[in-house]
Tab-separated table of C-alpha atoms (C1' of nucleotides) in Angstrom:
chain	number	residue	atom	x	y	z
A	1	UNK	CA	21.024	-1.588	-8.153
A	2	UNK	CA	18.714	0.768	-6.943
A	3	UNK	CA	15.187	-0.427	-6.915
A	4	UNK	CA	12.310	1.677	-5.219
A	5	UNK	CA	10.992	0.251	-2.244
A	6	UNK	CA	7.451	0.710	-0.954
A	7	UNK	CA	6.735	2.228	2.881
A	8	UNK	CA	5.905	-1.328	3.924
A	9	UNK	CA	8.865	-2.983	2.308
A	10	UNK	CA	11.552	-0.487	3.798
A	11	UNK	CA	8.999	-1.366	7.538
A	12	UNK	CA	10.024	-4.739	6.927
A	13	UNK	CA	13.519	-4.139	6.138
A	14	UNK	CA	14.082	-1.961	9.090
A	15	UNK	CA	12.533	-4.610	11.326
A	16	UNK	CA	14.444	-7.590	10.574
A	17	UNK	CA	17.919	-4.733	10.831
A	18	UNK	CA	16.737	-4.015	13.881
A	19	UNK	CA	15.896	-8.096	15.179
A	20	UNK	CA	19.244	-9.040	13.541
A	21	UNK	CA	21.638	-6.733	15.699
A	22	UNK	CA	20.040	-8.094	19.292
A	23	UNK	CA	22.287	-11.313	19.672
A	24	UNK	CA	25.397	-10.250	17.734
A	25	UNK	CA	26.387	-14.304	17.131
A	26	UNK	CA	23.177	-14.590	15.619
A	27	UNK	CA	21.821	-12.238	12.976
A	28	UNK	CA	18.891	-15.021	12.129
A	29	UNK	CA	15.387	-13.271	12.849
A	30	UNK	CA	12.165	-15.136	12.861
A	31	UNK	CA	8.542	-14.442	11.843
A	32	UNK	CA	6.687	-14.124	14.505
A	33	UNK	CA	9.429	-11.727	15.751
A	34	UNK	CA	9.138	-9.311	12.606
A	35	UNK	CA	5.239	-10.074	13.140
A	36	UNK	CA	5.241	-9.143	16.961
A	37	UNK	CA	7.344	-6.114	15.747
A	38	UNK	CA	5.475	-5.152	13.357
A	39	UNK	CA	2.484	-5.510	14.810
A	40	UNK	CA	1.151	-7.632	12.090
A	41	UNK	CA	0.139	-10.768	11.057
A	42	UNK	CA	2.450	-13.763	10.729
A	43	UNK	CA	0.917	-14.706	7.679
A	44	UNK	CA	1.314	-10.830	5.725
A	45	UNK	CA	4.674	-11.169	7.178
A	46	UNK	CA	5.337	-14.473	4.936
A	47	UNK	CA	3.798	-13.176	2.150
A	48	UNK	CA	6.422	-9.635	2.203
A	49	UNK	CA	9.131	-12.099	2.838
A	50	UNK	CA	8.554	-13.505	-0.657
A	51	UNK	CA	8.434	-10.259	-2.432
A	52	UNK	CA	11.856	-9.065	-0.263
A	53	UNK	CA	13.265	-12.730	-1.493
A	54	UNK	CA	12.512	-11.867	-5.485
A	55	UNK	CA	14.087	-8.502	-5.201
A	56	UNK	CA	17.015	-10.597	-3.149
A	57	UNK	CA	16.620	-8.429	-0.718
A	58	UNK	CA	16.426	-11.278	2.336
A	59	UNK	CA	16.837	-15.683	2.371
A	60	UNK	CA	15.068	-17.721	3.904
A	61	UNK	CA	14.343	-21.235	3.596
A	62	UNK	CA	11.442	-23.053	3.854
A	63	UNK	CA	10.328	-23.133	7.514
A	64	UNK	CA	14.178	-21.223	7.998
A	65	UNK	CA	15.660	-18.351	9.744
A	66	UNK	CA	15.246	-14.938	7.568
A	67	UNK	CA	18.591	-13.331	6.610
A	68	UNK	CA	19.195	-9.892	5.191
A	69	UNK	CA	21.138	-10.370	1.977
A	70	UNK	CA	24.493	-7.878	1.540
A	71	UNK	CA	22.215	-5.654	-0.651
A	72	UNK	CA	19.823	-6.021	2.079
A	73	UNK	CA	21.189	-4.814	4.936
A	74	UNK	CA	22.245	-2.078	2.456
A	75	UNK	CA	18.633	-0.791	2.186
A	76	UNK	CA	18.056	-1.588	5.616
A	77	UNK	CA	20.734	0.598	6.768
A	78	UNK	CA	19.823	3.544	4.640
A	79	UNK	CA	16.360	3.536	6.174
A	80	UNK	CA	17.738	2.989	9.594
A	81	UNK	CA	19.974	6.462	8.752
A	82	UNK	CA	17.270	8.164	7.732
A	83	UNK	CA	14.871	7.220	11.014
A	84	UNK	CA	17.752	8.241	13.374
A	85	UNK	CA	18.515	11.480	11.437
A	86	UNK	CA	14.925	12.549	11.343
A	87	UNK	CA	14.348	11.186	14.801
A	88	UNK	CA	17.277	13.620	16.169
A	89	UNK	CA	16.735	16.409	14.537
A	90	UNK	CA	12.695	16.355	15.884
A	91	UNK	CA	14.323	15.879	19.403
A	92	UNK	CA	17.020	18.026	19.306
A	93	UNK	CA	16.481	20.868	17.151
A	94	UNK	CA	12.396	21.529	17.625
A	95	UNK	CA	12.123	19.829	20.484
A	96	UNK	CA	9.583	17.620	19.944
A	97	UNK	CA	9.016	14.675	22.441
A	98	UNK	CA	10.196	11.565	22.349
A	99	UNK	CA	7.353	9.396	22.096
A	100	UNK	CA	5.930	11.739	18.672
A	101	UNK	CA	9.481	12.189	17.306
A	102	UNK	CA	9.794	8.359	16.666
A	103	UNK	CA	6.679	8.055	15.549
A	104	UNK	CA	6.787	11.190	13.356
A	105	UNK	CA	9.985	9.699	11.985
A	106	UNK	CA	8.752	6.379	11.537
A	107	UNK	CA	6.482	7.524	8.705
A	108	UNK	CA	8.541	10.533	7.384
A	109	UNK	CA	11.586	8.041	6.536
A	110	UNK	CA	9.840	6.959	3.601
A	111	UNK	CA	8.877	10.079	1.770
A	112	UNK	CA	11.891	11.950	2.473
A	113	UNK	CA	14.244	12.893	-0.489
A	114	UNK	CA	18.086	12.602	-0.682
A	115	UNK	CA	18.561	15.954	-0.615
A	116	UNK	CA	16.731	16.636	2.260
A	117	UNK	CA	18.454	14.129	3.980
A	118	UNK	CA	21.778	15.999	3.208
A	119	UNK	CA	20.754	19.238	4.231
A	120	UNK	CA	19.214	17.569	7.566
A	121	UNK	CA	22.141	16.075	8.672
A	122	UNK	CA	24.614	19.040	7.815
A	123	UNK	CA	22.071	21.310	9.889
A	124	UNK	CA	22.651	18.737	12.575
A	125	UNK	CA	26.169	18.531	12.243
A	126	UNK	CA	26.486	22.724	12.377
A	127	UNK	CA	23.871	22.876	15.240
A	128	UNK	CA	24.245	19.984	17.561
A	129	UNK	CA	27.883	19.410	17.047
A	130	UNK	CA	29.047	15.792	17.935
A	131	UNK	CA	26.988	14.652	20.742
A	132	UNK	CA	26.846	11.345	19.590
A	133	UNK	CA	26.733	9.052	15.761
A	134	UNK	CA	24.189	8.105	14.068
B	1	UNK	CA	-16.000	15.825	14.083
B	2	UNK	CA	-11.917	14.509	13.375
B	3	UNK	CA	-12.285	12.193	11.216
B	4	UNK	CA	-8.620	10.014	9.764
B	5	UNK	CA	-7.864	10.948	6.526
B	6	UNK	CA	-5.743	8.964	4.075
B	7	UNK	CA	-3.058	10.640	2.575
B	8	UNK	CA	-5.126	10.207	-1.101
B	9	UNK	CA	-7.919	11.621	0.296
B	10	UNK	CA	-6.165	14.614	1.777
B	11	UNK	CA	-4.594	15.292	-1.774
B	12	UNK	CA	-7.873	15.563	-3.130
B	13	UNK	CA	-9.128	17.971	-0.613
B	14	UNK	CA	-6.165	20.035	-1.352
B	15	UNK	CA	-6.461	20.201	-4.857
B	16	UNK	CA	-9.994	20.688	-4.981
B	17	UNK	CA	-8.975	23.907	-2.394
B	18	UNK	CA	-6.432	24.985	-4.797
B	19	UNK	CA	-9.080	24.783	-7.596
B	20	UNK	CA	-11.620	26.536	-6.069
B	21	UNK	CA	-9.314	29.751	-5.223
B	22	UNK	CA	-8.610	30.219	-8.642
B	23	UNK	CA	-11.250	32.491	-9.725
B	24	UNK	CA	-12.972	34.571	-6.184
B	25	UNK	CA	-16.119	34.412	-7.965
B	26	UNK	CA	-16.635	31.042	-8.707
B	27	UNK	CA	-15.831	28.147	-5.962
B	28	UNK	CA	-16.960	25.209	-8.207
B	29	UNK	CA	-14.419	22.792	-9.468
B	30	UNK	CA	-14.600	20.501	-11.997
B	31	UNK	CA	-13.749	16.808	-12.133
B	32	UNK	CA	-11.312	17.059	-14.695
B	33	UNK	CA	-9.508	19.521	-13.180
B	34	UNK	CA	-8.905	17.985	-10.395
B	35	UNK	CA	-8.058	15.017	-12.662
B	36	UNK	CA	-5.436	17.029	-14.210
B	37	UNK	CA	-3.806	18.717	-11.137
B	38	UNK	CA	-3.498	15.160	-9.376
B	39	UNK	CA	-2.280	13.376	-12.941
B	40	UNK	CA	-5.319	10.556	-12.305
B	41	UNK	CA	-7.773	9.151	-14.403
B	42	UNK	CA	-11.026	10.927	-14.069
B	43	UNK	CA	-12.751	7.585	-12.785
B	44	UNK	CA	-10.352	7.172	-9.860
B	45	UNK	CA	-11.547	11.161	-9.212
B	46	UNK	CA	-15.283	10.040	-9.692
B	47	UNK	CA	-14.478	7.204	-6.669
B	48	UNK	CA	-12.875	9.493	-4.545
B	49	UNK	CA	-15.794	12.248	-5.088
B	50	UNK	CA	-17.854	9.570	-3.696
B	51	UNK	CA	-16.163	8.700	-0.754
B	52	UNK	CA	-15.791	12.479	0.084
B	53	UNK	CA	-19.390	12.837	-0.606
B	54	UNK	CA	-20.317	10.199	2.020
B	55	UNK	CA	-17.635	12.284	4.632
B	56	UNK	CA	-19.705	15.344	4.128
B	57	UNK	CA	-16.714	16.874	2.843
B	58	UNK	CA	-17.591	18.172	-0.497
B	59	UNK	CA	-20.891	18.466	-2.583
B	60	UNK	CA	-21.710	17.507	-6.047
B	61	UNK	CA	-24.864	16.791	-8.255
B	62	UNK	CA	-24.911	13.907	-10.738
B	63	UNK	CA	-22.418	15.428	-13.857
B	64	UNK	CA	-22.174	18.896	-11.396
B	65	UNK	CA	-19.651	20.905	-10.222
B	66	UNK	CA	-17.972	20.442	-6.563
B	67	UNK	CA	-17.893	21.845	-3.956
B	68	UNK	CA	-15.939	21.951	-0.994
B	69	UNK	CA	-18.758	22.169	2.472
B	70	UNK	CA	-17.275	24.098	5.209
B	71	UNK	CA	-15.733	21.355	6.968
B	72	UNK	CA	-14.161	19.926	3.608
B	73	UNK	CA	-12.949	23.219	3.346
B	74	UNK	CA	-11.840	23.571	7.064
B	75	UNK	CA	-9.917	20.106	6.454
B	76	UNK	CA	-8.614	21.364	3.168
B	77	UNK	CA	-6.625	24.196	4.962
B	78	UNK	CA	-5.521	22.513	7.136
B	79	UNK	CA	-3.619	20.068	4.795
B	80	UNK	CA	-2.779	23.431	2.723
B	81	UNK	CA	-1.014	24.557	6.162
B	82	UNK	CA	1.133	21.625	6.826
B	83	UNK	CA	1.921	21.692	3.291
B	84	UNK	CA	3.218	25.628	3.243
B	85	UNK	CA	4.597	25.163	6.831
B	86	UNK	CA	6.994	22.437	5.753
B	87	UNK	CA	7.929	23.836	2.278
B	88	UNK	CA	9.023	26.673	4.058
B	89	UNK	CA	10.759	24.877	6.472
B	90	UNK	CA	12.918	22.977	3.967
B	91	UNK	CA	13.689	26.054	1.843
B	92	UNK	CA	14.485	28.838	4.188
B	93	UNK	CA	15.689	27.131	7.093
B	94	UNK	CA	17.357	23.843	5.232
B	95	UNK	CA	18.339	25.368	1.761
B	96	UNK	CA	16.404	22.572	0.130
B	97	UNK	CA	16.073	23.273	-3.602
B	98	UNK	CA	12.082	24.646	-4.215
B	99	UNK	CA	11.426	21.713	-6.617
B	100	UNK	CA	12.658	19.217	-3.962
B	101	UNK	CA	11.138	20.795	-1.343
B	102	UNK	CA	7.561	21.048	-2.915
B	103	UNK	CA	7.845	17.477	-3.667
B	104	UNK	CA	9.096	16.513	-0.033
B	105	UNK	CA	6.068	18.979	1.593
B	106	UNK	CA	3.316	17.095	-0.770
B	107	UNK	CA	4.865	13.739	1.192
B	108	UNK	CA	5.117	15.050	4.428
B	109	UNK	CA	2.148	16.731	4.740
B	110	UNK	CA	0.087	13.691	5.567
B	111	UNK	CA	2.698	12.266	7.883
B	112	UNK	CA	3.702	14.628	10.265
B	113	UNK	CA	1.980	15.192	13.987
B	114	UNK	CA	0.320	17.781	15.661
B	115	UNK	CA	3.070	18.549	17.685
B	116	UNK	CA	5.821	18.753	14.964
B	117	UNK	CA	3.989	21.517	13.244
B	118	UNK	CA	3.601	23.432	16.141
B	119	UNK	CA	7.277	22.383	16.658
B	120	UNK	CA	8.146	23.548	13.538
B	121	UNK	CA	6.035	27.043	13.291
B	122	UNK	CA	7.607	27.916	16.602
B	123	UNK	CA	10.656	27.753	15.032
B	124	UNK	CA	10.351	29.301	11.458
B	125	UNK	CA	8.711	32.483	14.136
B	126	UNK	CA	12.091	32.310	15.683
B	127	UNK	CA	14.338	32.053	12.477
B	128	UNK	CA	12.787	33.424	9.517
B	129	UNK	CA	10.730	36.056	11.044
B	130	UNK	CA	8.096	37.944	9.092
B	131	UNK	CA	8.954	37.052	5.357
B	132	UNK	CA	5.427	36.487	4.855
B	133	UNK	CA	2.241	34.831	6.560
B	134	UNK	CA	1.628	31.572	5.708
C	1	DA	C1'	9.784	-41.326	21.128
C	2	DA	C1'	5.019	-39.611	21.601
C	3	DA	C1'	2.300	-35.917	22.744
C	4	DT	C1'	1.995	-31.168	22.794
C	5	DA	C1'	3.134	-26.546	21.723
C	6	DT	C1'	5.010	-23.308	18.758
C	7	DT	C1'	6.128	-21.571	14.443
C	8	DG	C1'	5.517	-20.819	9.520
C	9	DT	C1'	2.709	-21.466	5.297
C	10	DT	C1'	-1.362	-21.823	2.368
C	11	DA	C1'	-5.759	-20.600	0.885
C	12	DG	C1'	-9.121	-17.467	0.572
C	13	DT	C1'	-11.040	-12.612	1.643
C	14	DC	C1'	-11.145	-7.685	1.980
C	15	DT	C1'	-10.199	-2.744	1.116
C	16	DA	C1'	-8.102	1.321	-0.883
C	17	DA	C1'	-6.678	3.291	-4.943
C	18	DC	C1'	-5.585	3.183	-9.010
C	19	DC	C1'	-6.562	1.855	-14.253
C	20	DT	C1'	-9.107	1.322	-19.247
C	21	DA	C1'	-13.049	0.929	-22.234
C	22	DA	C1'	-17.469	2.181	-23.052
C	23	DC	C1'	-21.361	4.939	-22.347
C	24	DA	C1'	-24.332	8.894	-20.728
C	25	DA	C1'	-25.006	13.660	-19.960
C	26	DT	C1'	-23.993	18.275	-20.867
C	27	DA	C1'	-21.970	22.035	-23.629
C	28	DT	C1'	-20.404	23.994	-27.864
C	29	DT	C1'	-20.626	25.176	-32.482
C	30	DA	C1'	-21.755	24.902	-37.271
D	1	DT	C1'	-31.385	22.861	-33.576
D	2	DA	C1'	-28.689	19.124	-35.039
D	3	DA	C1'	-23.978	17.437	-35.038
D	4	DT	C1'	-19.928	17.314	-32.503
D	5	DA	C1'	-16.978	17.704	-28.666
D	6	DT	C1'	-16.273	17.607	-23.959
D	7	DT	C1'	-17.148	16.108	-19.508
D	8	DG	C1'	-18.573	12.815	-16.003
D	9	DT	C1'	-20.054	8.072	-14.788
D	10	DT	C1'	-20.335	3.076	-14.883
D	11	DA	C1'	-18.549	-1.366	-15.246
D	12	DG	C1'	-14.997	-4.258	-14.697
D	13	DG	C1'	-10.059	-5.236	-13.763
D	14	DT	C1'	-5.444	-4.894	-11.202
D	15	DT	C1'	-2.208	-4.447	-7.368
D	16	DA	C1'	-0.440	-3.887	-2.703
D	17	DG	C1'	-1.012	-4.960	1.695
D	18	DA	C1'	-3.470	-6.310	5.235
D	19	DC	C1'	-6.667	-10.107	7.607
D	20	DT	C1'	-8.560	-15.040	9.488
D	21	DA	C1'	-8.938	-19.982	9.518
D	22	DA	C1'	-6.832	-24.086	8.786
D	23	DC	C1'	-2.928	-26.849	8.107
D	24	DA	C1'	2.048	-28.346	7.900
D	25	DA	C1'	6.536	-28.368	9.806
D	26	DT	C1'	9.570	-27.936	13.546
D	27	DA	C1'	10.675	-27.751	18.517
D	28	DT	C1'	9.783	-28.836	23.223
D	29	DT	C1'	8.366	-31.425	26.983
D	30	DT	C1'	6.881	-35.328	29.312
DNA sequence: AAATATTGTTAGTCTAACCTAACAATATTA
DNA sequence: TAATATTGTTAGGTTAGACTAACAATATTT
């Protein structure tokens, strides 16, 4: 149930969340969207496809539409959380700008621990009560 | 004169630093202690000694001891600073457990921008002021 | 429906970073 | 100082994750 995913992996993951939520009647992404995304090639796109479809992480058939699986949304989402979190508390509580704070929390989302986590969002939640969700 | 260094790389530098502050006297460092600090295969520290080499970071002789050069060195601390900076961060102003929060600074350190550290130093200055220098 | 354009896949390469096994060089000790 | 132990290197292999070029499948347009 609770594999370890690589940087790039969770990238992907995050992506096709991300591509899925745009047309709410359609949660189908493509490759050359994840690609154009991603900023990467279509074909290293294909080729992490297959290793997110052998952890069952993602469908897709042949030539198809890429779905996120239950289980994969559910790593999705927990990277998603984790960007937003990190992204926030950058903004909010040190101030850091925009542009660096979602960069900065594009690459600290992968390395940061559980705990961490915890004890960022319950310094959030005492020190920036309730502006919005994450 | 700023070169990009991989997060592997970086870990090196840093442990070779570490290393060489052991004894005042004597700044050499040997391959298997670096070996031993990083948990690698004294090959893989052999490759990475040679890509260092090539950056004018560090100095060694065929079967010699290393060296950091001044701008290893000057790299070195700088990694060492992030690293101390962000352990901090999590443990005095987060409540992060230490072992959690050395393992989440080793990540970090080779992730996080410019701007966050300042970010970040600013506000340990504010917070936790004076405990000790860093 | 044929021609064309777009999209996705395959095949083959490359690089960074690790590994093990075997050997060479240096250091230690009997 | 010769035998042994330790240390460092070489050679060769693996894996993840990217790339390009070429092709196959699907979609669009005429």
């Amino acid at each position: 149930m609770d594999f370890e995913l690589s940087s790039s992996i969770e990238d992907y993951l995050e992506a096709i969340l991300a591509l899925s939520e745009i047309d709410p009647q359609d949660q189908s992404v493509r490759v050359t969207d994840i690609a154009e995304r991603l900023q990467i090639a279509k074909p290293s796109v294909t080729a992490a496809l297959n290793v997110l479809k052998e952890k069952g992480l993602v469908t897709q058939e042949r030539y198809g539409k890429v779905f996120l699986t239950p289980e994969g949304r559910k790593h999705a989402l927990v990277v998603q959380r984790r960007h937003r979190v990190l992204r926030k508390f950058l903004v909010d509580v040190l101030g850091v700008g925009e542009k660096v704070a979602e960069n900065d929390a594009c690459l600290m989302e992968h390395v940061v621990s559980p705990e961490t986590m915890e004890k960022l969002i319950e310094f959030l939640e005492n020190t920036v009560p309730e502006k919005e969700e994450l």
